[in-house]
PDB file of C-alpha atoms in Angstrom:
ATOM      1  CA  UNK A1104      -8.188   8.153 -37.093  1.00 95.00           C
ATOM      2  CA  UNK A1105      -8.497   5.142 -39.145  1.00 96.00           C
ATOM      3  CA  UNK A1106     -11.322   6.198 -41.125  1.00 96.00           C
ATOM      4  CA  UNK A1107     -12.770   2.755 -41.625  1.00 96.00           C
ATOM      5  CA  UNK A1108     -14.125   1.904 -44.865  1.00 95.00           C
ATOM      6  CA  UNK A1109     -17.573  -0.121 -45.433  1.00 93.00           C
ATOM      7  CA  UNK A1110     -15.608  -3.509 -47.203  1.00 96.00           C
ATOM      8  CA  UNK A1111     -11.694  -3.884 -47.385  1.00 97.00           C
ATOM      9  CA  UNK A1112      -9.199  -5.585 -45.633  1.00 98.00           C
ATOM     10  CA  UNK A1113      -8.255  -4.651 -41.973  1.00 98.00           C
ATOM     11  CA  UNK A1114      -5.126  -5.710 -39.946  1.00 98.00           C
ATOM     12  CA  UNK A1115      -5.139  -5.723 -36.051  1.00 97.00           C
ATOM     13  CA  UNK A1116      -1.577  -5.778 -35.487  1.00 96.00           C
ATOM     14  CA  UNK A1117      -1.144  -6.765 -31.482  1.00 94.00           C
ATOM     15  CA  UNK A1118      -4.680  -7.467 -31.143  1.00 95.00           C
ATOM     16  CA  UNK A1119      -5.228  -8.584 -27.135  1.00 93.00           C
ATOM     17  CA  UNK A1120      -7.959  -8.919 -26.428  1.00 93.00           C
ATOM     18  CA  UNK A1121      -9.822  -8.002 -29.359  1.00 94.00           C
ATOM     19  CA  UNK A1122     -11.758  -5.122 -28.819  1.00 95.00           C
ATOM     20  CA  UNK A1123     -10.344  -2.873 -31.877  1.00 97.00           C
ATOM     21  CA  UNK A1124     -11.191  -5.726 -33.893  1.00 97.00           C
ATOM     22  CA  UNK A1125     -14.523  -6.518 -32.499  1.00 97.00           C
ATOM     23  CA  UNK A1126     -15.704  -3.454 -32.879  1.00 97.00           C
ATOM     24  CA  UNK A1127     -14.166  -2.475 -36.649  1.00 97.00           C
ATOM     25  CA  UNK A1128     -16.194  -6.054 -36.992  1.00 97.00           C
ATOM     26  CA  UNK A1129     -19.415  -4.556 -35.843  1.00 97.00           C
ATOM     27  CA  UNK A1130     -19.349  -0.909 -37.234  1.00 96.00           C
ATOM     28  CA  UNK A1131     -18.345  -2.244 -40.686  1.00 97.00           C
ATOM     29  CA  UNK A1132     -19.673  -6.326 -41.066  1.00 96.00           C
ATOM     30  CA  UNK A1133     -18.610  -6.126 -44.500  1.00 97.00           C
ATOM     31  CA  UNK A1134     -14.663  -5.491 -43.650  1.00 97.00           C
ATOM     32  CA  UNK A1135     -12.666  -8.206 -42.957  1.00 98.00           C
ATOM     33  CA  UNK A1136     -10.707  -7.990 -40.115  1.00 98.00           C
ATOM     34  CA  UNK A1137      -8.160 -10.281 -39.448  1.00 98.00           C
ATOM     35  CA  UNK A1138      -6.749  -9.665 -35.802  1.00 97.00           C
ATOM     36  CA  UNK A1139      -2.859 -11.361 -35.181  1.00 97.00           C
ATOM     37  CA  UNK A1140      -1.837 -12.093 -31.739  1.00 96.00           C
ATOM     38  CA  UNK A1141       0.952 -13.954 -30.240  1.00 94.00           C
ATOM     39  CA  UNK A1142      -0.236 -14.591 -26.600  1.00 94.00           C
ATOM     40  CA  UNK A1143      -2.392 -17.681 -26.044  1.00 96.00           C
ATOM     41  CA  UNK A1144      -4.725 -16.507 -23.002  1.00 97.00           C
ATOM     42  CA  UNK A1145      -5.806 -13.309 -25.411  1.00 96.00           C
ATOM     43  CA  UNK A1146      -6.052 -15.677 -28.192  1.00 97.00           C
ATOM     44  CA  UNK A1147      -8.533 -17.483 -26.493  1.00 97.00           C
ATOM     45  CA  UNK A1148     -10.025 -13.848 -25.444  1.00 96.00           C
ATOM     46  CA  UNK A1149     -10.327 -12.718 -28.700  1.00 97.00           C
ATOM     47  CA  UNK A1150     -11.986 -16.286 -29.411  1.00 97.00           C
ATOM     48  CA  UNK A1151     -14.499 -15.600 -26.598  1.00 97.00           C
ATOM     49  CA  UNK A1152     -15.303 -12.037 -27.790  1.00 96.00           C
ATOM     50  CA  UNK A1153     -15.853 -13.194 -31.475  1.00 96.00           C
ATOM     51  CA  UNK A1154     -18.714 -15.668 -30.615  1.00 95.00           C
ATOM     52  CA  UNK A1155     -20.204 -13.555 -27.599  1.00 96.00           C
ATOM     53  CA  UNK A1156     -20.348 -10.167 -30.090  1.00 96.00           C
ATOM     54  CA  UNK A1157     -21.517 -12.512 -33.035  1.00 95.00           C
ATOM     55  CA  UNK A1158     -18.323 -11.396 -35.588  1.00 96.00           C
ATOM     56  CA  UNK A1159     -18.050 -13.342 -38.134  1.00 94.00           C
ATOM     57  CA  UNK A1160     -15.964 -11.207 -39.806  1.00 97.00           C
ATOM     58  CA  UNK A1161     -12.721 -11.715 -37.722  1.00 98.00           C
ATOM     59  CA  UNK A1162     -10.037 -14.109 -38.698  1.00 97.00           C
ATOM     60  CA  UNK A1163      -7.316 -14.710 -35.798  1.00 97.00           C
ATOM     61  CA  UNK A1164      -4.028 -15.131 -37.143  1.00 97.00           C
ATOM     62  CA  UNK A1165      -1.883 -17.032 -33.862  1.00 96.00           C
ATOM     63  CA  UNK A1166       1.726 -15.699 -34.313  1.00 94.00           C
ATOM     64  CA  UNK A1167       4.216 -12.727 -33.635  1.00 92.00           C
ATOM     65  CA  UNK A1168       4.475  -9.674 -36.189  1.00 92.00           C
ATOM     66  CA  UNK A1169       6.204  -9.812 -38.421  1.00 94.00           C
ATOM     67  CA  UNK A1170       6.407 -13.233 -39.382  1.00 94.00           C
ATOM     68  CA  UNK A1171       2.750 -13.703 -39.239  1.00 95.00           C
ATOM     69  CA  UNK A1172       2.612 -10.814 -41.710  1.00 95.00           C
ATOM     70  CA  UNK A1173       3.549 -12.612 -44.225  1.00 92.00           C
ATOM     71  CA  UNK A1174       0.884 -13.815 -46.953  1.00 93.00           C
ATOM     72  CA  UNK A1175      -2.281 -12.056 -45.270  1.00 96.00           C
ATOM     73  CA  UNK A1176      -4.504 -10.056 -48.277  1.00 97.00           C
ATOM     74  CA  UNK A1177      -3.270  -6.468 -49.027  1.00 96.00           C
ATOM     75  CA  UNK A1178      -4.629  -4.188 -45.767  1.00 98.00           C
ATOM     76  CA  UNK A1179      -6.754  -1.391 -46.305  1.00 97.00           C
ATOM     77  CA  UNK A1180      -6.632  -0.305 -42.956  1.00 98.00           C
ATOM     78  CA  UNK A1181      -3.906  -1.212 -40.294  1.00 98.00           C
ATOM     79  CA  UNK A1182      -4.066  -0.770 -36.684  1.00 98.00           C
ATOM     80  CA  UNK A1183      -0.768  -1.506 -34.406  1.00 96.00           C
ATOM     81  CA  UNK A1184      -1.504  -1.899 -30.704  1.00 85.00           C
ATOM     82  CA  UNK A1185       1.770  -4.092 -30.442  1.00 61.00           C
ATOM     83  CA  UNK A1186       4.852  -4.663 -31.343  1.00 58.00           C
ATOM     84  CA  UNK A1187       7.151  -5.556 -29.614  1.00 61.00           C
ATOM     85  CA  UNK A1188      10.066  -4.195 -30.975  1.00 75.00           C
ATOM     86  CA  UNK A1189       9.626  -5.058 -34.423  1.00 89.00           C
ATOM     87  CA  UNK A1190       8.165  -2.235 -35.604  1.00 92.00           C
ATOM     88  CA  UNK A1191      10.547  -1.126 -38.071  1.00 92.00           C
ATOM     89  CA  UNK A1192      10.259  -4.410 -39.838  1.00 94.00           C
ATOM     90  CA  UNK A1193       6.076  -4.339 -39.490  1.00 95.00           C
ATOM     91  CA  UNK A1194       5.370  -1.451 -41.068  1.00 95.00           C
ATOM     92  CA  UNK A1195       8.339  -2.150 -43.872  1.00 95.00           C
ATOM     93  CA  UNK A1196       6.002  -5.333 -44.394  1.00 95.00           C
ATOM     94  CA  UNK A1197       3.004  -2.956 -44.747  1.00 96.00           C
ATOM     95  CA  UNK A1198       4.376  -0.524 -46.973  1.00 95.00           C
ATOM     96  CA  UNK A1199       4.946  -3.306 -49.562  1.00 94.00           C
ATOM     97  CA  UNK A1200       1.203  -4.609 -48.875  1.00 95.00           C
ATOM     98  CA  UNK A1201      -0.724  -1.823 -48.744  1.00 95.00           C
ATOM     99  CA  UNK A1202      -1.004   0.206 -52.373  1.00 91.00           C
ATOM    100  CA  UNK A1203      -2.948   3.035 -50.237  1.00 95.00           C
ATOM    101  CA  UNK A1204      -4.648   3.495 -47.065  1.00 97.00           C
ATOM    102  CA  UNK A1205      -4.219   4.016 -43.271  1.00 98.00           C
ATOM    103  CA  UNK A1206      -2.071   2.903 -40.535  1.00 98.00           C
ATOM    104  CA  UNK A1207      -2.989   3.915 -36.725  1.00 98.00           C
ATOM    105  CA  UNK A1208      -0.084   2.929 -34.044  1.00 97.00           C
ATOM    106  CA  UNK A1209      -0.308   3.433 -30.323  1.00 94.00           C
ATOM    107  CA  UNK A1210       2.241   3.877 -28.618  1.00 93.00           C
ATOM    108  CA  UNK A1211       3.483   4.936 -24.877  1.00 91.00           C
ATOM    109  CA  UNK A1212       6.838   5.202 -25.729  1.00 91.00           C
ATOM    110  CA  UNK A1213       9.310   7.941 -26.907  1.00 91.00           C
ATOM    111  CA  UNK A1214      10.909   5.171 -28.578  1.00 91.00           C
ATOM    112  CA  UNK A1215       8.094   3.608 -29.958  1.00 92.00           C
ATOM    113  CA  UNK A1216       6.900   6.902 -31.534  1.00 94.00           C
ATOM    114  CA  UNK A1217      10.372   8.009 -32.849  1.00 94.00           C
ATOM    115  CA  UNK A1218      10.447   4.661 -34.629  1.00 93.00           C
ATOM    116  CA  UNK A1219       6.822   4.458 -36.257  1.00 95.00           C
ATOM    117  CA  UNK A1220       7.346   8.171 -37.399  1.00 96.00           C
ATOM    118  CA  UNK A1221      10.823   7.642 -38.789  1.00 95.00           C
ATOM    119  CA  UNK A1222       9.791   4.502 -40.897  1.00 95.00           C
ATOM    120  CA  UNK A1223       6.816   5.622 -41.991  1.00 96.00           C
ATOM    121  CA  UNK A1224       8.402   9.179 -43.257  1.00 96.00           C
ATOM    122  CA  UNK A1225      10.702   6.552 -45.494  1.00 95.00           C
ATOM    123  CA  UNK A1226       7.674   4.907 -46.444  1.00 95.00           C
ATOM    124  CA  UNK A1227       6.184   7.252 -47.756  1.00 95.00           C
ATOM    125  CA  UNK A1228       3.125   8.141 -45.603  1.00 97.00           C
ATOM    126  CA  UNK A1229       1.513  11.418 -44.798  1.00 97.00           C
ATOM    127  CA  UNK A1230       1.859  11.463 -41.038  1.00 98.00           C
ATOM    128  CA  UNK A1231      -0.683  13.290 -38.149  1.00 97.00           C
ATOM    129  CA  UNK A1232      -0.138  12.914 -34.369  1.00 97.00           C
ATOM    130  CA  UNK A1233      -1.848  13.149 -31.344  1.00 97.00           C
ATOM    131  CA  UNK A1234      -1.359  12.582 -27.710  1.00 96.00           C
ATOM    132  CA  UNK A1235      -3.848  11.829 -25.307  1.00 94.00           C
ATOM    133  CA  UNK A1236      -3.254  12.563 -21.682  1.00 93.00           C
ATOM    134  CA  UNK A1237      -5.779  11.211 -18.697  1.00 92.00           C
ATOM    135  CA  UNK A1238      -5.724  11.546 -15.328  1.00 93.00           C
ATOM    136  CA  UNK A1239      -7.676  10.485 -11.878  1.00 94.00           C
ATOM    137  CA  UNK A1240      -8.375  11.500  -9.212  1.00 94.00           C
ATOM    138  CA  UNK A1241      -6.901  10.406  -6.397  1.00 92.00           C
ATOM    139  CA  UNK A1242      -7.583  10.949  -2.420  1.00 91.00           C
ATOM    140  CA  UNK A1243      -4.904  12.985  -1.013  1.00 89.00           C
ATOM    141  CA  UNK A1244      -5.238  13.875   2.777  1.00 89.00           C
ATOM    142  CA  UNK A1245      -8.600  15.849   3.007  1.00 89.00           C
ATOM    143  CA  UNK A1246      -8.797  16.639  -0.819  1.00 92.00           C
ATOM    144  CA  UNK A1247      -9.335  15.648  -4.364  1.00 93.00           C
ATOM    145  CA  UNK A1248      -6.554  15.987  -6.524  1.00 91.00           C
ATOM    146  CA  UNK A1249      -6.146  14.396 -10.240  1.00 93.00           C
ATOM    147  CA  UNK A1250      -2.891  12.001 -10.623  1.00 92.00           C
ATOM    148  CA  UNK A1251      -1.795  11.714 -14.180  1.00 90.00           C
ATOM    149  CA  UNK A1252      -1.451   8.357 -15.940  1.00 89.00           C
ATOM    150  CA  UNK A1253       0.862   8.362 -18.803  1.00 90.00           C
ATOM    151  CA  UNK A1254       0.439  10.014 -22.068  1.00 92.00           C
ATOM    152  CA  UNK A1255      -0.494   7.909 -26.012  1.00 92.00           C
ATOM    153  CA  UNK A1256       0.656   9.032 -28.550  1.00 95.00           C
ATOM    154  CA  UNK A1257      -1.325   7.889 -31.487  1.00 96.00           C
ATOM    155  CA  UNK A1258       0.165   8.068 -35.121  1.00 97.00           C
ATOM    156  CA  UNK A1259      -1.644   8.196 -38.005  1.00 98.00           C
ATOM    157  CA  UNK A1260       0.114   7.366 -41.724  1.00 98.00           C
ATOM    158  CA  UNK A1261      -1.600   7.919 -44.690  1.00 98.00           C
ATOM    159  CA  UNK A1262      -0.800   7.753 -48.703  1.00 93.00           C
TER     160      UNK A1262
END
């Protein structure tokens, strides 16, 4: 969905661990991603997984969206794995960054997806959904039967 460009700016919005931005790092080692995460133990993940993958590309911005927002280079590509309620303010912060590109949001809430839709409609971005459903399978008495985890909805906004 994001379409990831060979150089450009890339935001990891909620990055955890790290692995959307180590591997945007190593498909395209000329973007630079800078990955923003509030929680200490996955900044130190993050950390870990930039020297074991060898990405020199990634810049780790310590901080909550969407304060730590502020000042970062124009994105060319934005992913949201977080938010924590602020989304509404994040992507208002985007919209006046970003002249054109992508945003891709997870999210696992009906809340979550009515707000990223609904702000970036009057953001003006072109906006594609999916869901993605998975399921298990799971031992029930003498059979096999699949137990379904819930559903992601990912949002895509272009312009």
């Amino acid at each position: 969905k994001l379409r990831l460009p060979q150089r450009g700016i890339f935001w990891d919005i909620g990055a955890g661990s790290g692995s959307v931005s180590i591997e945007t790092a190593r498909l395209c080692p000329e973007i630079e991603v800078i990955a923003v995460e509030k929680d200490e133990e996955q900044i130190n993940n993050i950390k870990a997984n930039k020297m074991t993958f060898n990405t020199k590309n990634i810049g780790i911005i310590e901080g909550e969206a969407p304060e730590a927002l502020r000042g970062l280079p124009s994105p060319d590509r934005v992913f949201i794995g977080g938010g924590s309620g602020s989304l509404k303010e994040i992507i208002s912060i985007i919209n006046k960054a970003m002249t054109s590109g992508i945003i891709v949001i997870n999210a696992t809430k009906i809340d979550t997806l009515n707000a990223a839709i609904n702000q970036l409609k009057v953001s003006g971005f072109l906006i594609d959904i999916s869901q993605v459903s998975i399921s298990r399978t799971k031992e029930i008495g003498d059979g096999q039967y699949l137990s379904a985890l819930n559903p992601v909805f990912i949002i895509k906004g272009e312009r």
